[in-house]
PDB file of N, CA, C and O in Angstrom:
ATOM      1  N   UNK A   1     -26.763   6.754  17.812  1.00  0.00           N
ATOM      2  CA  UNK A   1     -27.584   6.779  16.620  1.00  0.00           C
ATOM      3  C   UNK A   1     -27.218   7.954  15.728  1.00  0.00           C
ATOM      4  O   UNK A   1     -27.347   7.889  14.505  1.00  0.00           O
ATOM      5  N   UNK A   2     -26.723   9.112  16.407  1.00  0.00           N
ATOM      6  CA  UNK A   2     -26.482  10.460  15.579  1.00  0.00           C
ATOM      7  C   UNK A   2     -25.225  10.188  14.627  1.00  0.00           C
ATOM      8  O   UNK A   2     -24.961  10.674  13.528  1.00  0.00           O
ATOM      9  N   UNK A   3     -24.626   9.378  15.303  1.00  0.00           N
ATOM     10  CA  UNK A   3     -23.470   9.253  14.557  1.00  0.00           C
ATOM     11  C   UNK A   3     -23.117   8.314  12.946  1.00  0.00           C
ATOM     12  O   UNK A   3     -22.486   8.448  11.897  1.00  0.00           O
ATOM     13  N   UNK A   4     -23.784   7.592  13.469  1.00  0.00           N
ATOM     14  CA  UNK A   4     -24.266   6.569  12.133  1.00  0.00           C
ATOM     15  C   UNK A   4     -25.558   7.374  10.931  1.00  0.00           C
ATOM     16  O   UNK A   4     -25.712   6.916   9.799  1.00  0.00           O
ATOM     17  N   UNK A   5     -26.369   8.593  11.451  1.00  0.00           N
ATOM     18  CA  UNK A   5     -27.235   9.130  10.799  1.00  0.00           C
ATOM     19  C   UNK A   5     -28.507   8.454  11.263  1.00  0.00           C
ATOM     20  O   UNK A   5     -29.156   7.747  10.491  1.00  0.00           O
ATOM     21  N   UNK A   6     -28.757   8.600  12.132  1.00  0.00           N
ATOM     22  CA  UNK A   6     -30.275   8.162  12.131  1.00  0.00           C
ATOM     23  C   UNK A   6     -30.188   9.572  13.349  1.00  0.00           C
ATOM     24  O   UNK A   6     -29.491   9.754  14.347  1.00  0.00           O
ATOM     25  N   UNK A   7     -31.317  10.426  12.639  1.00  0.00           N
ATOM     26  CA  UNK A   7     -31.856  11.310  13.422  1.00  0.00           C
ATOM     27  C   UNK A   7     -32.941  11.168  13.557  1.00  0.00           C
ATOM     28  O   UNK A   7     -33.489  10.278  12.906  1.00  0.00           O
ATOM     29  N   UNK A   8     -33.887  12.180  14.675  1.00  0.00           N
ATOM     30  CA  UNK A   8     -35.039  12.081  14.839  1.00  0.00           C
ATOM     31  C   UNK A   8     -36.314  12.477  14.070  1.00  0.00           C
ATOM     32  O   UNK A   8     -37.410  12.582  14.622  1.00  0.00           O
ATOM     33  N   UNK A   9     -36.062  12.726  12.543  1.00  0.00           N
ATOM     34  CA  UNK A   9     -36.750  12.715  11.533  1.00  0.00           C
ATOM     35  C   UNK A   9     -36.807  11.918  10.755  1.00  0.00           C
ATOM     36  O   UNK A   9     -37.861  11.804  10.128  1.00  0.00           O
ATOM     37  N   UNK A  10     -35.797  11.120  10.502  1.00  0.00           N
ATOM     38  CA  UNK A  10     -35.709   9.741  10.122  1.00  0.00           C
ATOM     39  C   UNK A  10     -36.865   9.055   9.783  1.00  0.00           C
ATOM     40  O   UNK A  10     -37.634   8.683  10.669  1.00  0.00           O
ATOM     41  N   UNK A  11     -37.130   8.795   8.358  1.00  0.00           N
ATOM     42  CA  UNK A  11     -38.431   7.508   8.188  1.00  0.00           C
ATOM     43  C   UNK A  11     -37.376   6.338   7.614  1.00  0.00           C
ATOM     44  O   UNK A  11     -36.356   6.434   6.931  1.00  0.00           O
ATOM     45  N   UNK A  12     -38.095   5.163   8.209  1.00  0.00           N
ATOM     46  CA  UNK A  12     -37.867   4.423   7.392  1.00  0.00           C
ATOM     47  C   UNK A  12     -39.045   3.263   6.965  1.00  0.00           C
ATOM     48  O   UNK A  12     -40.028   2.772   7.519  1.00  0.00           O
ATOM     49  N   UNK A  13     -38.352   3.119   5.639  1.00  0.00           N
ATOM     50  CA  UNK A  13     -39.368   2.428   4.741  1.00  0.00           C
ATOM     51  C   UNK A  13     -39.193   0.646   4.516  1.00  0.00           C
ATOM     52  O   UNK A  13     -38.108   0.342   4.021  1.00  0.00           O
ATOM     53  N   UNK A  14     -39.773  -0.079   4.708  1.00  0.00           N
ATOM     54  CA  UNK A  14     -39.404  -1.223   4.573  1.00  0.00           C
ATOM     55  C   UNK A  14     -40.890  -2.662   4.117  1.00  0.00           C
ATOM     56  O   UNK A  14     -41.616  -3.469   4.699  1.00  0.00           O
ATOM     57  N   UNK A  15     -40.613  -2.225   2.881  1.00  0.00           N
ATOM     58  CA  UNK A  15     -41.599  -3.094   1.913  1.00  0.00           C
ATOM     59  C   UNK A  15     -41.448  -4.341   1.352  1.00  0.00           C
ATOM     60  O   UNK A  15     -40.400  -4.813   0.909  1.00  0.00           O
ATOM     61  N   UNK A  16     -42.638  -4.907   1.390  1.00  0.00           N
ATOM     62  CA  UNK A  16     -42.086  -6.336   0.597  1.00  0.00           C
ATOM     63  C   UNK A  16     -43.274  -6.811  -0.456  1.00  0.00           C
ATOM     64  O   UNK A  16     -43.503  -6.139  -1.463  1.00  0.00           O
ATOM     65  N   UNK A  17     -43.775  -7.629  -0.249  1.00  0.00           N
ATOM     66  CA  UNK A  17     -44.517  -8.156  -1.581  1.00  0.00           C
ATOM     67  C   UNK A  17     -45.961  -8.058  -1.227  1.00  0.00           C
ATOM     68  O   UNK A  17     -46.568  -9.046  -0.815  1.00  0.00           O
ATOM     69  N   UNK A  18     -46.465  -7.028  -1.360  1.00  0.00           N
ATOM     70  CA  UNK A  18     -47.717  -6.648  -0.835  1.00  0.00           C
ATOM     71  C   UNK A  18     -48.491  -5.678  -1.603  1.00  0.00           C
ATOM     72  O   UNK A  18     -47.854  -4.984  -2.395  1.00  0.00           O
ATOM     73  N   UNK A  19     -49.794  -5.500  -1.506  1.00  0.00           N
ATOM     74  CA  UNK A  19     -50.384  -4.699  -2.464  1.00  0.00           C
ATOM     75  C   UNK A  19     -50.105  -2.948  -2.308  1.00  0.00           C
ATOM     76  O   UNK A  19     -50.474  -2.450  -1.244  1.00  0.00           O
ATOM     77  N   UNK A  20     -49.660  -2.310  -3.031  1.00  0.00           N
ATOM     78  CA  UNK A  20     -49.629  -1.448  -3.271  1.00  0.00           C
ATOM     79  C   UNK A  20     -50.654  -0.467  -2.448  1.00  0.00           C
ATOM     80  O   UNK A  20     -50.372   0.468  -1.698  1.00  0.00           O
ATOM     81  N   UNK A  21     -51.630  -0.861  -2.740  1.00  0.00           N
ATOM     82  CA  UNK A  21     -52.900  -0.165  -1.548  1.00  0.00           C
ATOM     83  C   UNK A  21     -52.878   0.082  -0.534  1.00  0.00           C
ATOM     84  O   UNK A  21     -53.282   1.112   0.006  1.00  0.00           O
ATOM     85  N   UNK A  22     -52.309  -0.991   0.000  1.00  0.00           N
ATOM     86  CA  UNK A  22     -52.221  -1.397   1.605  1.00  0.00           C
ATOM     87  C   UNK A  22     -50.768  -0.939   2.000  1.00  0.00           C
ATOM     88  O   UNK A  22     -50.597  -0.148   2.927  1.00  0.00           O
ATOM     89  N   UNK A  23     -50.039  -1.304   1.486  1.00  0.00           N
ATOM     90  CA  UNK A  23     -48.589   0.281   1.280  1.00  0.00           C
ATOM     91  C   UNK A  23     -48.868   1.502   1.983  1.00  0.00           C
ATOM     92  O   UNK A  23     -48.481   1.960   3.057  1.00  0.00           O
ATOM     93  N   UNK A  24     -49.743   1.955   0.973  1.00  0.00           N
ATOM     94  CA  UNK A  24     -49.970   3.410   0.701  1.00  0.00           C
ATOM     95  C   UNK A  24     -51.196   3.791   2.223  1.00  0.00           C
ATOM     96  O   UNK A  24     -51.320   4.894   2.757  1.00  0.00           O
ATOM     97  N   UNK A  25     -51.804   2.741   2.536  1.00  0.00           N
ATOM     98  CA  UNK A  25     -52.875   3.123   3.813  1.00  0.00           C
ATOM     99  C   UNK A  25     -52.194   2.852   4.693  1.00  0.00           C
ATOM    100  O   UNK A  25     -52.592   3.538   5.635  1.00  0.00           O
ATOM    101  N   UNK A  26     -51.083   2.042   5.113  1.00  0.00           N
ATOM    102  CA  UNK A  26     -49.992   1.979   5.839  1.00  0.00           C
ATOM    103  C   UNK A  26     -49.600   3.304   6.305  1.00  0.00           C
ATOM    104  O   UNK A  26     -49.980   3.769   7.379  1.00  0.00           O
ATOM    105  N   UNK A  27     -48.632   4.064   5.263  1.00  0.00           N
ATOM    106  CA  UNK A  27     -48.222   5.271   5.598  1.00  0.00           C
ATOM    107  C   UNK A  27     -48.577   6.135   6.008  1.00  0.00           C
ATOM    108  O   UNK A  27     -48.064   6.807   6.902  1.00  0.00           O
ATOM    109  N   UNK A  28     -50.134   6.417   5.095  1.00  0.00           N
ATOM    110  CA  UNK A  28     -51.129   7.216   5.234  1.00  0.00           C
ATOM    111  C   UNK A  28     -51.771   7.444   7.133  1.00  0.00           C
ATOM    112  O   UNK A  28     -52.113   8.460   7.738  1.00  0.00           O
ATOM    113  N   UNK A  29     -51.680   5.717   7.640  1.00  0.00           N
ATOM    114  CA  UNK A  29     -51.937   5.957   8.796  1.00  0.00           C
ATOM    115  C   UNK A  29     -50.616   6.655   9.485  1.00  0.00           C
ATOM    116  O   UNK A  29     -50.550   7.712  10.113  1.00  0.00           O
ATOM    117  N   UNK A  30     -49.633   5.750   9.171  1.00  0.00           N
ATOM    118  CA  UNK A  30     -48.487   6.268   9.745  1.00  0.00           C
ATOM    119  C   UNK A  30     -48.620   7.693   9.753  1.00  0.00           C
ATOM    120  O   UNK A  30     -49.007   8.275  10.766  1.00  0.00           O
ATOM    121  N   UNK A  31     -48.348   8.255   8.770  1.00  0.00           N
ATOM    122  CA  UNK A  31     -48.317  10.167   8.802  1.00  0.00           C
ATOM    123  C   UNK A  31     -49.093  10.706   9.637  1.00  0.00           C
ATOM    124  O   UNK A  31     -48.841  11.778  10.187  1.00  0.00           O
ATOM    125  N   UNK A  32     -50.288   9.919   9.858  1.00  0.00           N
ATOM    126  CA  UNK A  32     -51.604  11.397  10.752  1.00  0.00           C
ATOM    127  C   UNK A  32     -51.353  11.606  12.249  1.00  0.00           C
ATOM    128  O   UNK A  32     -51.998  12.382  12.955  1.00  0.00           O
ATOM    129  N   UNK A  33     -49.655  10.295  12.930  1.00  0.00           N
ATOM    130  CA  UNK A  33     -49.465   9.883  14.207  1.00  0.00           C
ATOM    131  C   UNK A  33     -48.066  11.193  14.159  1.00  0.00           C
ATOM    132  O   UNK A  33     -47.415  11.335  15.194  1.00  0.00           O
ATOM    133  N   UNK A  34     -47.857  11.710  13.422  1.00  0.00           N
ATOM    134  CA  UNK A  34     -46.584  12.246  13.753  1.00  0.00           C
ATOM    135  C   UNK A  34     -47.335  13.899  13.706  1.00  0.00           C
ATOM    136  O   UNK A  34     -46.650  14.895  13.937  1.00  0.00           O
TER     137      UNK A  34
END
């Protein structure tokens, strides 16, 4: 994985056709786990 660039800080983002809101409370949960 190091070699290709995926380190262990690494986010990744992967959106599609969805409300903006629910995006953003997505992450929001995401962030409070790290």
């Amino acid at each position: 994985r190091l070699s290709v660039g995926i380190t262990p800080g690494l986010i990744r983002l992967s959106v599609g056709l969805e409300y903006v809101d629910d995006i953003l409370d997505d992450i929001n949960q995401a962030l409070q786990h790290v």
